[in-house]
Amino acid sequence: MSVTVIVGLQWGDEGKGKITDYLAERSEVVVRYQGGNNAGHTVVKNGIWYKLHLIPSGVLYPDKICVIGNGVVIYPRALLEEIEELKEKGVKIDQENLKISDRAHIVFPYHLIEDELEEEGKGVEEIGTTKRGIGPCYKDKSERIGIRMCDLVREDVLREKLKKNIEKKNKVFKNIYGKESVDFDEIFKDYKEYGEKLKPYMMDTSLFLYEMAKKGKKILFEGAQGTLLDLDFGTYPYVTASHPVAGGASIGGGIGPTMIDEVVGVMKAYTTRVGQGPFPTELKDDIGNFLRERGYEYGTTTGRARRCGWLDLVMIKYAVRVSGVTTLALTKLDTLTGLSTIKICTKYKIGEEIVDNFPGSLEDLNHCEPIYEEMEGWNEDIRGARSFDDLPLNAQKYVRRLEELIGIEFGIISVGPSREETIMLRNF
Ligand code: GDP
Ligand code: IMO
Ligand code: MG
């Protein structure tokens, strides 16, 4: 394992934070490559819960270097607050162990306003975004009016770009939405200060990662969100604005695709989704409520209740394919304890057709009927299991059946939120 990408195979919140923290012990560098503080990654160490939004989940090891890559969009206020909160909990963060790309784009207050207004404007068709300004920031990036970290520390550049952007945004706020203008002076002053505070962390992280890889250092890329939220491969338009798939690590980290040795796909033993959009195996019944309560399925970033449903292998197999997953990590197996029957979706029925490839069209997704295979559940508490043989027979059968259906083996099985609550099935 020299360069490994960790990618979510569902709609986010698969437990990427826990798996990244776990594998970070065996790595030297941990990199976030896309998304922003829409992400919420939970890591539990010695009974203390850490909720990470922009800082990579390797930060709890003082000797690991954390990198925020060029593909990430940074809301400096949130980042500085996160740094302070972590420092208060005794976590080491300084320019030695945190590096931020000089090419990463910056989220401004007007992006948050745009996110809010665009969602309001969509009415019943709202995406259900995290309202963190992520989509509008990426929109400015592709419109080529974005402001990057390297601009933040050049007063004249920042002034000029920000002035132009604010003039443009204010026209839209006033003429289209009839809303108040945002104030240039206040934002300029705040962002100049943010630039001064963040300058020590800034560098060409692509070059840094290249040099680390050349020295044989182990690098872990931590995806945010999940494959089904990817701008190209997700349930468009109910997606985020970046590329969580493994290929995103190449662009968002600035490393050539040939440098990636391994892709770990993280999947929950069932499915969840926050926000709107299709969800073929969603359960709006007691079992859905059981999964939500037992799995504590409430958003790490927004606190919203997550929609819950059975595991969908049509989706998983698709996600495994588009990211070239080499090993799987199964999380939250413990949440299924107590269910007499466990269902696995293996195919969809769309009209008269049976399909096993994830459809692109929203219309197909909205009309597809999942076809299930049923397995017997177990009642034993499995949070103490530390080897595969510690699992009850029915849990073992469930895992083996998943491997058979997906065609890839599990390298890790997680049976609880803490580091120790993990079963390792191979070396990394
Ligand atoms: P991420 O966004 O993919 O990092 O996932 P989140 O942190 O948003 O959500 C996963 C939640 O499940 C967090 O509260 C984790 O602490 C928790 N978690 C992770 N793995 C397990 C597990 O195996 N069992 C249980 N019960 N909880 C887990
Ligand atoms: P982690 O990294 C789950 C969802 C939002 C919404 C859609 C678009 O913790 O897995 P955005 O604010 O990104 O424009 O919202 O994407 N979403 C997530 N859902 N986990 C996340 O991150 C998410 N980040 C965004 O709920 O449906
Ligand atoms: Mg999350």
Tab-separated table of C-alpha atoms and ligand atoms in Angstrom:
chain	number	residue	atom	x	y	z
A	1	MET	CA	0.000	0.000	0.000
A	2	SER	CA	1.871	3.123	-1.099
A	3	VAL	CA	-0.884	5.254	-2.634
A	4	THR	CA	-4.393	4.247	-1.581
A	5	VAL	CA	-7.692	5.970	-2.260
A	6	ILE	CA	-10.598	5.537	0.147
A	7	VAL	CA	-13.907	6.073	-1.573
A	8	GLY	CA	-17.546	6.000	-0.425
A	9	LEU	CA	-19.649	3.535	-2.450
A	10	GLN	CA	-23.086	4.898	-1.559
A	11	TRP	CA	-24.569	8.344	-0.839
A	12	GLY	CA	-21.944	9.393	1.710
A	13	ASP	CA	-21.643	8.733	5.445
A	14	GLU	CA	-20.427	5.185	4.850
A	15	GLY	CA	-17.884	5.514	7.660
A	16	LYS	CA	-15.007	6.852	5.537
A	17	GLY	CA	-13.703	8.852	8.518
A	18	LYS	CA	-13.427	5.764	10.730
A	19	ILE	CA	-11.744	3.683	7.999
A	20	THR	CA	-9.359	6.529	7.081
A	21	ASP	CA	-8.361	6.985	10.723
A	22	TYR	CA	-7.855	3.227	10.998
A	23	LEU	CA	-5.652	2.963	7.907
A	24	ALA	CA	-3.846	6.233	8.652
A	25	GLU	CA	-1.891	4.425	11.350
A	26	ARG	CA	-0.110	2.584	8.519
A	27	SER	CA	0.399	5.705	6.348
A	28	GLU	CA	2.476	8.856	6.414
A	29	VAL	CA	0.214	11.307	4.588
A	30	VAL	CA	-3.594	11.687	4.484
A	31	VAL	CA	-5.170	13.833	1.758
A	32	ARG	CA	-8.648	15.274	1.172
A	33	TYR	CA	-9.145	15.691	-2.572
A	34	GLN	CA	-12.646	17.105	-3.127
A	35	GLY	CA	-15.732	18.543	-1.458
A	36	GLY	CA	-15.621	21.029	1.355
A	37	ASN	CA	-17.230	21.404	4.748
A	38	ASN	CA	-20.358	19.734	3.411
A	39	ALA	CA	-18.538	16.588	4.542
A	40	GLY	CA	-18.783	15.327	8.104
A	41	HIS	CA	-16.403	12.528	9.012
A	42	THR	CA	-16.606	11.015	12.480
A	43	VAL	CA	-13.599	9.527	14.192
A	44	VAL	CA	-13.750	8.078	17.697
A	45	LYS	CA	-10.510	7.807	19.644
A	46	ASN	CA	-10.307	6.828	23.313
A	47	GLY	CA	-14.030	7.480	23.719
A	48	ILE	CA	-13.767	11.027	22.338
A	49	TRP	CA	-15.798	11.853	19.216
A	50	TYR	CA	-14.223	14.090	16.592
A	51	LYS	CA	-16.323	15.487	13.761
A	52	LEU	CA	-14.092	16.508	10.885
A	53	HIS	CA	-15.304	18.626	7.990
A	54	LEU	CA	-12.261	19.933	6.111
A	55	ILE	CA	-9.322	18.466	7.999
A	56	PRO	CA	-8.316	14.958	6.834
A	57	SER	CA	-9.092	12.082	9.211
A	58	GLY	CA	-5.403	11.382	9.826
A	59	VAL	CA	-5.066	14.409	12.086
A	60	LEU	CA	-5.407	12.472	15.336
A	61	TYR	CA	-1.931	11.017	14.795
A	62	PRO	CA	0.557	13.837	15.487
A	63	ASP	CA	3.194	12.291	13.209
A	64	LYS	CA	0.996	12.096	10.078
A	65	ILE	CA	0.895	14.884	7.519
A	66	CYS	CA	-2.572	16.070	6.492
A	67	VAL	CA	-3.080	17.650	3.089
A	68	ILE	CA	-6.036	19.632	1.781
A	69	GLY	CA	-5.707	19.236	-1.966
A	70	ASN	CA	-6.450	21.570	-4.872
A	71	GLY	CA	-9.802	19.875	-5.540
A	72	VAL	CA	-11.224	20.884	-2.149
A	73	VAL	CA	-13.240	24.070	-1.713
A	74	ILE	CA	-12.316	25.859	1.498
A	75	TYR	CA	-14.520	28.053	3.649
A	76	PRO	CA	-11.716	29.705	5.640
A	77	ARG	CA	-13.908	30.632	8.587
A	78	ALA	CA	-15.015	26.999	9.027
A	79	LEU	CA	-11.470	25.727	8.555
A	80	LEU	CA	-10.016	28.102	11.152
A	81	GLU	CA	-12.794	27.200	13.598
A	82	GLU	CA	-12.167	23.508	13.026
A	83	ILE	CA	-8.444	23.982	13.649
A	84	GLU	CA	-9.173	25.857	16.895
A	85	GLU	CA	-11.688	23.266	18.125
A	86	LEU	CA	-9.270	20.437	17.452
A	87	LYS	CA	-6.427	22.291	19.176
A	88	GLU	CA	-8.671	22.793	22.203
A	89	LYS	CA	-9.107	19.025	22.329
A	90	GLY	CA	-5.322	18.662	22.371
A	91	VAL	CA	-4.843	17.758	18.708
A	92	LYS	CA	-1.577	18.955	17.164
A	93	ILE	CA	-2.087	21.182	14.118
A	94	ASP	CA	0.672	23.360	12.735
A	95	GLN	CA	2.434	24.011	9.461
A	96	GLU	CA	4.380	20.779	9.860
A	97	ASN	CA	1.392	18.473	9.819
A	98	LEU	CA	-1.145	20.485	7.806
A	99	LYS	CA	-0.550	21.535	4.203
A	100	ILE	CA	-3.104	23.364	2.071
A	101	SER	CA	-2.976	23.626	-1.711
A	102	ASP	CA	-2.347	27.093	-3.095
A	103	ARG	CA	-4.766	26.155	-5.896
A	104	ALA	CA	-7.785	25.242	-3.740
A	105	HIS	CA	-10.812	27.440	-4.369
A	106	ILE	CA	-12.333	29.575	-1.638
A	107	VAL	CA	-15.932	29.660	-0.438
A	108	PHE	CA	-17.216	33.199	0.188
A	109	PRO	CA	-20.310	34.347	2.104
A	110	TYR	CA	-22.083	35.049	-1.201
A	111	HIS	CA	-21.778	31.345	-2.084
A	112	LEU	CA	-23.741	30.443	1.029
A	113	ILE	CA	-26.413	32.982	0.091
A	114	GLU	CA	-26.555	31.643	-3.475
A	115	ASP	CA	-26.890	28.073	-2.174
A	116	GLU	CA	-29.837	29.134	-0.011
A	117	LEU	CA	-31.531	31.164	-2.765
A	118	GLU	CA	-31.038	28.521	-5.456
A	119	GLU	CA	-32.527	25.858	-3.206
A	120	GLU	CA	-35.497	28.096	-2.331
A	121	GLY	CA	-35.999	28.808	-6.029
A	122	LYS	CA	-36.197	25.098	-6.840
A	123	GLY	CA	-39.168	24.612	-4.486
A	124	VAL	CA	-40.229	20.943	-4.382
A	125	GLU	CA	-37.330	20.069	-6.663
A	126	GLU	CA	-34.735	21.259	-4.147
A	127	ILE	CA	-31.588	19.114	-3.915
A	128	GLY	CA	-31.496	19.283	-0.134
A	129	THR	CA	-27.932	20.613	-0.105
A	130	THR	CA	-25.976	21.184	3.079
A	131	LYS	CA	-26.227	24.952	2.339
A	132	ARG	CA	-22.471	25.323	2.776
A	133	GLY	CA	-22.043	27.159	-0.542
A	134	ILE	CA	-20.266	24.185	-2.112
A	135	GLY	CA	-22.175	24.047	-5.429
A	136	PRO	CA	-21.934	27.828	-6.050
A	137	CYS	CA	-18.191	27.798	-5.287
A	138	TYR	CA	-17.536	24.991	-7.791
A	139	LYS	CA	-19.775	26.863	-10.235
A	140	ASP	CA	-17.529	29.927	-9.997
A	141	LYS	CA	-14.513	27.650	-10.461
A	142	SER	CA	-15.850	26.302	-13.754
A	143	GLU	CA	-17.043	29.773	-14.779
A	144	ARG	CA	-13.404	30.819	-14.270
A	145	ILE	CA	-14.168	33.572	-11.811
A	146	GLY	CA	-13.207	31.608	-8.690
A	147	ILE	CA	-10.780	32.939	-6.111
A	148	ARG	CA	-8.051	30.564	-4.957
A	149	MET	CA	-5.848	30.228	-1.890
A	150	CYS	CA	-2.925	31.811	-3.754
A	151	ASP	CA	-5.092	34.894	-4.431
A	152	LEU	CA	-6.001	35.239	-0.790
A	153	VAL	CA	-2.462	36.241	0.188
A	154	ARG	CA	-2.042	38.831	-2.569
A	155	GLU	CA	-3.941	41.872	-1.415
A	156	ASP	CA	-4.239	43.540	-4.835
A	157	VAL	CA	-5.336	40.362	-6.585
A	158	LEU	CA	-7.867	39.595	-3.883
A	159	ARG	CA	-9.245	43.158	-3.978
A	160	GLU	CA	-9.684	43.157	-7.745
A	161	LYS	CA	-11.212	39.695	-8.084
A	162	LEU	CA	-13.461	40.065	-5.077
A	163	LYS	CA	-14.705	43.477	-6.227
A	164	LYS	CA	-15.683	42.105	-9.644
A	165	ASN	CA	-17.372	39.048	-8.160
A	166	ILE	CA	-19.293	41.007	-5.563
A	167	GLU	CA	-20.542	43.472	-8.180
A	168	LYS	CA	-21.775	40.571	-10.267
A	169	LYS	CA	-23.338	38.690	-7.359
A	170	ASN	CA	-25.065	41.800	-6.042
A	171	LYS	CA	-26.701	42.378	-9.421
A	172	VAL	CA	-28.111	38.861	-9.285
A	173	PHE	CA	-29.209	39.144	-5.646
A	174	LYS	CA	-30.980	42.449	-6.315
A	175	ASN	CA	-32.421	41.950	-9.790
A	176	ILE	CA	-33.353	38.288	-9.669
A	177	TYR	CA	-34.081	37.650	-6.019
A	178	GLY	CA	-34.853	41.176	-4.775
A	179	LYS	CA	-32.431	40.622	-1.892
A	180	GLU	CA	-29.965	42.882	-0.086
A	181	SER	CA	-26.426	43.357	-1.374
A	182	VAL	CA	-23.344	41.919	0.281
A	183	ASP	CA	-20.721	44.356	1.504
A	184	PHE	CA	-17.298	44.341	-0.182
A	185	ASP	CA	-15.352	46.092	2.603
A	186	GLU	CA	-16.376	43.682	5.312
A	187	ILE	CA	-15.688	40.551	3.246
A	188	PHE	CA	-12.364	41.919	1.958
A	189	LYS	CA	-11.199	42.689	5.485
A	190	ASP	CA	-12.193	39.248	6.802
A	191	TYR	CA	-10.623	37.343	3.914
A	192	LYS	CA	-7.387	39.329	4.047
A	193	GLU	CA	-7.115	38.226	7.663
A	194	TYR	CA	-7.952	34.626	6.801
A	195	GLY	CA	-5.226	34.734	4.158
A	196	GLU	CA	-2.652	35.888	6.722
A	197	LYS	CA	-3.681	33.120	9.115
A	198	LEU	CA	-3.667	30.383	6.472
A	199	LYS	CA	-0.509	31.470	4.619
A	200	PRO	CA	1.857	29.306	6.718
A	201	TYR	CA	0.014	26.147	5.644
A	202	MET	CA	-0.071	26.970	1.939
A	203	MET	CA	2.058	25.223	-0.687
A	204	ASP	CA	2.077	23.365	-3.978
A	205	THR	CA	0.627	20.164	-2.512
A	206	SER	CA	0.755	18.314	-5.831
A	207	LEU	CA	4.529	18.690	-5.848
A	208	PHE	CA	4.700	17.767	-2.158
A	209	LEU	CA	2.710	14.561	-2.758
A	210	TYR	CA	4.862	13.662	-5.746
A	211	GLU	CA	8.005	14.024	-3.677
A	212	MET	CA	6.537	12.008	-0.803
A	213	ALA	CA	5.487	9.220	-3.184
A	214	LYS	CA	8.965	9.198	-4.773
A	215	LYS	CA	10.449	8.695	-1.309
A	216	GLY	CA	8.188	5.667	-0.901
A	217	LYS	CA	5.965	7.279	1.746
A	218	LYS	CA	2.517	5.795	2.143
A	219	ILE	CA	-0.225	8.177	1.069
A	220	LEU	CA	-3.926	7.811	1.817
A	221	PHE	CA	-6.525	9.769	-0.126
A	222	GLU	CA	-9.757	10.297	1.797
A	223	GLY	CA	-12.846	10.731	-0.341
A	224	ALA	CA	-15.706	12.853	0.874
A	225	GLN	CA	-19.370	12.222	-0.042
A	226	GLY	CA	-19.893	9.054	-2.101
A	227	THR	CA	-20.056	7.643	-5.629
A	228	LEU	CA	-23.806	8.183	-5.960
A	229	LEU	CA	-23.285	11.872	-5.130
A	230	ASP	CA	-20.599	12.253	-7.829
A	231	LEU	CA	-21.350	14.965	-10.386
A	232	ASP	CA	-20.979	12.492	-13.275
A	233	PHE	CA	-21.772	9.114	-11.732
A	234	GLY	CA	-24.313	10.060	-9.089
A	235	THR	CA	-28.074	10.386	-9.254
A	236	TYR	CA	-27.863	13.663	-11.196
A	237	PRO	CA	-29.082	16.333	-10.487
A	238	TYR	CA	-29.386	15.118	-6.881
A	239	VAL	CA	-25.631	15.119	-6.410
A	240	THR	CA	-22.842	17.237	-5.040
A	241	ALA	CA	-20.666	19.420	-7.271
A	242	SER	CA	-17.396	17.463	-7.134
A	243	HIS	CA	-15.944	14.029	-7.949
A	244	PRO	CA	-15.836	11.687	-4.963
A	245	VAL	CA	-14.938	8.683	-7.198
A	246	ALA	CA	-11.356	7.409	-7.072
A	247	GLY	CA	-10.473	9.285	-10.285
A	248	GLY	CA	-11.217	12.485	-8.377
A	249	ALA	CA	-8.127	11.830	-6.264
A	250	SER	CA	-5.935	12.222	-9.311
A	251	ILE	CA	-7.386	15.604	-10.269
A	252	GLY	CA	-8.104	16.869	-6.760
A	253	GLY	CA	-4.738	15.767	-5.386
A	254	GLY	CA	-2.620	16.491	-8.434
A	255	ILE	CA	-1.202	12.995	-8.796
A	256	GLY	CA	-1.035	10.963	-11.997
A	257	PRO	CA	-3.508	8.047	-12.149
A	258	THR	CA	-0.622	5.578	-12.537
A	259	MET	CA	0.507	6.452	-9.012
A	260	ILE	CA	-2.610	4.931	-7.427
A	261	ASP	CA	-1.954	1.387	-6.193
A	262	GLU	CA	-5.091	0.558	-4.288
A	263	VAL	CA	-8.719	1.688	-3.977
A	264	VAL	CA	-10.629	0.842	-0.795
A	265	GLY	CA	-14.402	1.058	-1.252
A	266	VAL	CA	-16.285	1.801	1.961
A	267	MET	CA	-19.860	0.523	2.201
A	268	LYS	CA	-22.393	0.378	4.992
A	269	ALA	CA	-24.171	-2.942	5.582
A	270	TYR	CA	-27.358	-1.084	4.553
A	271	THR	CA	-28.007	2.177	2.668
A	272	THR	CA	-28.588	5.758	3.812
A	273	ARG	CA	-29.082	9.068	2.083
A	274	VAL	CA	-29.412	12.666	3.322
A	275	GLY	CA	-31.163	15.142	1.070
A	276	GLN	CA	-33.517	14.562	-1.847
A	277	GLY	CA	-33.312	12.256	-4.846
A	278	PRO	CA	-34.060	8.675	-5.843
A	279	PHE	CA	-33.423	5.841	-3.400
A	280	PRO	CA	-34.700	2.504	-4.768
A	281	THR	CA	-34.314	0.443	-1.569
A	282	GLU	CA	-35.574	3.111	0.851
A	283	LEU	CA	-37.656	1.797	3.773
A	284	LYS	CA	-40.307	4.132	5.102
A	285	ASP	CA	-41.414	1.595	7.711
A	286	ASP	CA	-40.392	0.165	11.080
A	287	ILE	CA	-37.265	-1.408	9.639
A	288	GLY	CA	-36.197	1.987	8.244
A	289	ASN	CA	-36.753	3.481	11.700
A	290	PHE	CA	-34.879	0.587	13.318
A	291	LEU	CA	-31.830	1.249	11.098
A	292	ARG	CA	-31.988	4.998	11.794
A	293	GLU	CA	-32.181	4.597	15.556
A	294	ARG	CA	-29.773	1.653	15.932
A	295	GLY	CA	-27.281	3.144	13.503
A	296	TYR	CA	-27.793	6.663	14.856
A	297	GLU	CA	-28.371	7.864	11.310
A	298	TYR	CA	-28.408	11.625	11.771
A	299	GLY	CA	-26.193	13.893	9.645
A	300	THR	CA	-22.755	14.762	11.036
A	301	THR	CA	-22.836	18.183	9.336
A	302	THR	CA	-26.488	19.248	9.348
A	303	GLY	CA	-28.047	16.930	11.965
A	304	ARG	CA	-30.755	15.911	9.454
A	305	ALA	CA	-32.317	12.452	9.846
A	306	ARG	CA	-30.853	10.162	7.193
A	307	ARG	CA	-33.193	8.177	4.973
A	308	CYS	CA	-32.517	4.451	5.458
A	309	GLY	CA	-32.984	1.295	3.399
A	310	TRP	CA	-31.642	-2.154	2.513
A	311	LEU	CA	-28.235	-2.704	0.991
A	312	ASP	CA	-28.324	-2.152	-2.766
A	313	LEU	CA	-25.792	-4.219	-4.665
A	314	VAL	CA	-26.792	-2.868	-8.083
A	315	MET	CA	-25.450	0.417	-6.768
A	316	ILE	CA	-22.411	-1.096	-5.014
A	317	LYS	CA	-21.296	-3.065	-8.070
A	318	TYR	CA	-21.584	0.070	-10.195
A	319	ALA	CA	-19.596	2.089	-7.627
A	320	VAL	CA	-16.943	-0.642	-7.440
A	321	ARG	CA	-16.621	-0.537	-11.215
A	322	VAL	CA	-16.357	3.221	-11.711
A	323	SER	CA	-13.662	3.574	-9.053
A	324	GLY	CA	-11.771	0.354	-9.808
A	325	VAL	CA	-12.120	-0.773	-6.190
A	326	THR	CA	-9.525	-3.367	-5.164
A	327	THR	CA	-10.720	-4.120	-1.637
A	328	LEU	CA	-13.886	-3.477	0.363
A	329	ALA	CA	-14.499	-2.152	3.858
A	330	LEU	CA	-17.864	-3.089	5.345
A	331	THR	CA	-19.120	-0.792	8.108
A	332	LYS	CA	-21.964	-0.816	10.638
A	333	LEU	CA	-22.531	-4.551	10.443
A	334	ASP	CA	-23.463	-4.286	14.145
A	335	THR	CA	-26.495	-2.119	13.266
A	336	LEU	CA	-28.173	-5.150	11.650
A	337	THR	CA	-28.078	-7.154	14.906
A	338	GLY	CA	-31.625	-8.045	15.980
A	339	LEU	CA	-33.217	-8.191	12.522
A	340	SER	CA	-34.736	-11.611	11.848
A	341	THR	CA	-34.413	-11.227	8.067
A	342	ILE	CA	-31.917	-9.160	6.106
A	343	LYS	CA	-32.591	-8.240	2.507
A	344	ILE	CA	-30.036	-7.598	-0.237
A	345	CYS	CA	-31.093	-5.928	-3.462
A	346	THR	CA	-29.465	-7.742	-6.371
A	347	LYS	CA	-31.375	-6.424	-9.396
A	348	TYR	CA	-33.955	-3.816	-10.400
A	349	LYS	CA	-37.177	-4.306	-12.300
A	350	ILE	CA	-37.898	-1.324	-14.555
A	351	GLY	CA	-41.204	-1.784	-16.330
A	352	GLU	CA	-40.975	-5.306	-17.736
A	353	GLU	CA	-37.192	-5.304	-17.819
A	354	ILE	CA	-34.825	-6.800	-15.214
A	355	VAL	CA	-31.579	-4.845	-14.978
A	356	ASP	CA	-28.403	-5.291	-12.972
A	357	ASN	CA	-26.532	-2.161	-14.102
A	358	PHE	CA	-27.272	1.122	-12.317
A	359	PRO	CA	-29.400	3.285	-14.647
A	360	GLY	CA	-28.412	6.823	-15.592
A	361	SER	CA	-31.861	8.257	-16.062
A	362	LEU	CA	-33.693	9.702	-13.103
A	363	GLU	CA	-36.994	8.510	-14.589
A	364	ASP	CA	-35.765	4.889	-14.577
A	365	LEU	CA	-34.456	5.263	-11.039
A	366	ASN	CA	-37.723	6.707	-9.813
A	367	HIS	CA	-39.640	3.778	-11.265
A	368	CYS	CA	-37.355	0.897	-10.492
A	369	GLU	CA	-38.487	-1.844	-8.186
A	370	PRO	CA	-35.748	-3.597	-6.216
A	371	ILE	CA	-35.506	-7.381	-6.432
A	372	TYR	CA	-34.320	-8.859	-3.152
A	373	GLU	CA	-32.537	-11.891	-1.880
A	374	GLU	CA	-33.268	-12.718	1.779
A	375	MET	CA	-30.920	-13.946	4.449
A	376	GLU	CA	-31.411	-14.950	8.071
A	377	GLY	CA	-30.293	-12.392	10.658
A	378	TRP	CA	-28.605	-12.825	14.074
A	379	ASN	CA	-29.261	-11.600	17.604
A	380	GLU	CA	-25.818	-11.781	19.178
A	381	ASP	CA	-24.021	-8.507	19.992
A	382	ILE	CA	-21.086	-8.374	17.564
A	383	ARG	CA	-19.343	-5.199	18.718
A	384	GLY	CA	-16.788	-7.287	20.590
A	385	ALA	CA	-15.859	-9.366	17.533
A	386	ARG	CA	-12.209	-8.928	16.556
A	387	SER	CA	-11.836	-11.773	14.090
A	388	PHE	CA	-14.102	-13.170	11.411
A	389	ASP	CA	-14.628	-16.343	13.442
A	390	ASP	CA	-15.965	-14.251	16.376
A	391	LEU	CA	-18.986	-13.332	14.232
A	392	PRO	CA	-22.169	-15.410	14.551
A	393	LEU	CA	-22.630	-17.884	11.718
A	394	ASN	CA	-25.425	-15.918	10.061
A	395	ALA	CA	-23.319	-12.735	10.053
A	396	GLN	CA	-20.458	-14.702	8.479
A	397	LYS	CA	-22.839	-16.063	5.845
A	398	TYR	CA	-24.117	-12.543	5.109
A	399	VAL	CA	-20.572	-11.239	4.584
A	400	ARG	CA	-19.533	-14.184	2.419
A	401	ARG	CA	-22.671	-13.856	0.297
A	402	LEU	CA	-21.933	-10.154	-0.277
A	403	GLU	CA	-18.396	-10.994	-1.400
A	404	GLU	CA	-19.785	-13.609	-3.764
A	405	LEU	CA	-22.329	-11.235	-5.272
A	406	ILE	CA	-19.948	-8.266	-5.571
A	407	GLY	CA	-16.970	-10.339	-6.674
A	408	ILE	CA	-14.462	-8.628	-4.365
A	409	GLU	CA	-13.320	-9.546	-0.867
A	410	PHE	CA	-13.639	-7.514	2.297
A	411	GLY	CA	-10.369	-6.315	3.768
A	412	ILE	CA	-11.982	-4.676	6.800
A	413	ILE	CA	-15.232	-5.221	8.694
A	414	SER	CA	-16.261	-2.526	11.143
A	415	VAL	CA	-18.500	-3.488	14.074
A	416	GLY	CA	-18.605	-0.198	15.996
A	417	PRO	CA	-17.514	3.450	15.765
A	418	SER	CA	-14.244	3.092	17.723
A	419	ARG	CA	-10.844	2.196	16.342
A	420	GLU	CA	-10.761	-1.105	18.231
A	421	GLU	CA	-14.151	-2.215	16.936
A	422	THR	CA	-12.640	-3.452	13.713
A	423	ILE	CA	-11.925	-6.807	12.107
A	424	MET	CA	-8.907	-6.867	9.783
A	425	LEU	CA	-9.053	-9.527	7.120
A	426	ARG	CA	-5.856	-8.646	5.267
A	427	ASN	CA	-2.703	-6.608	5.616
A	428	PHE	CA	-2.544	-3.055	4.335
B	1	GDP	P1	-18.364	9.431	6.747
B	1	GDP	O1	-18.965	10.722	6.302
B	1	GDP	O2	-18.337	8.414	5.654
B	1	GDP	O3	-17.034	9.584	7.411
B	1	GDP	O4	-19.368	8.844	7.846
B	1	GDP	P2	-20.036	9.665	9.073
B	1	GDP	O5	-18.997	9.873	10.111
B	1	GDP	O6	-20.782	10.842	8.579
B	1	GDP	O7	-21.136	8.622	9.524
B	1	GDP	C1	-20.818	7.354	9.966
B	1	GDP	C2	-21.298	7.205	11.420
B	1	GDP	O8	-21.242	5.850	11.795
B	1	GDP	C3	-20.428	7.936	12.416
B	1	GDP	O9	-21.209	8.351	13.489
B	1	GDP	C4	-19.438	6.865	12.853
B	1	GDP	O10	-18.905	7.092	14.148
B	1	GDP	C5	-20.311	5.656	12.852
B	1	GDP	N1	-19.657	4.382	12.539
B	1	GDP	C6	-18.640	4.130	11.670
B	1	GDP	N2	-18.424	2.797	11.598
B	1	GDP	C7	-19.310	2.221	12.420
B	1	GDP	C8	-19.627	0.859	12.748
B	1	GDP	O11	-19.034	-0.091	12.242
B	1	GDP	N3	-20.651	0.665	13.624
B	1	GDP	C9	-21.350	1.677	14.201
B	1	GDP	N4	-22.325	1.383	15.031
B	1	GDP	N5	-21.091	2.967	13.897
B	1	GDP	C10	-20.099	3.218	13.031
B	2	IMO	P1	-19.692	12.883	3.819
B	2	IMO	O1	-18.297	13.180	3.325
B	2	IMO	C1	-23.920	12.683	2.878
B	2	IMO	C2	-25.435	15.619	0.016
B	2	IMO	C3	-26.438	16.653	0.494
B	2	IMO	C4	-27.264	16.820	-0.772
B	2	IMO	C5	-26.205	16.744	-1.878
B	2	IMO	C6	-25.706	18.095	-2.370
B	2	IMO	O2	-19.876	13.130	5.262
B	2	IMO	O3	-20.087	11.513	3.381
B	2	IMO	P2	-24.036	19.872	-1.304
B	2	IMO	O4	-24.119	20.652	-0.041
B	2	IMO	O5	-22.832	18.998	-1.396
B	2	IMO	O6	-24.226	20.703	-2.545
B	2	IMO	O7	-25.326	18.897	-1.267
B	2	IMO	O8	-25.137	16.006	-1.321
B	2	IMO	N1	-24.164	15.557	0.767
B	2	IMO	C7	-23.845	14.569	1.609
B	2	IMO	N2	-24.556	13.516	2.038
B	2	IMO	N3	-22.649	12.838	3.294
B	2	IMO	C8	-21.906	13.875	2.844
B	2	IMO	O9	-20.602	13.995	3.085
B	2	IMO	C9	-22.516	14.832	1.992
B	2	IMO	N4	-22.095	15.982	1.412
B	2	IMO	C10	-23.112	16.403	0.647
B	2	IMO	O10	-27.198	16.163	1.562
B	2	IMO	O11	-28.132	15.756	-0.938
B	3	MG	MG	-20.478	12.030	6.882
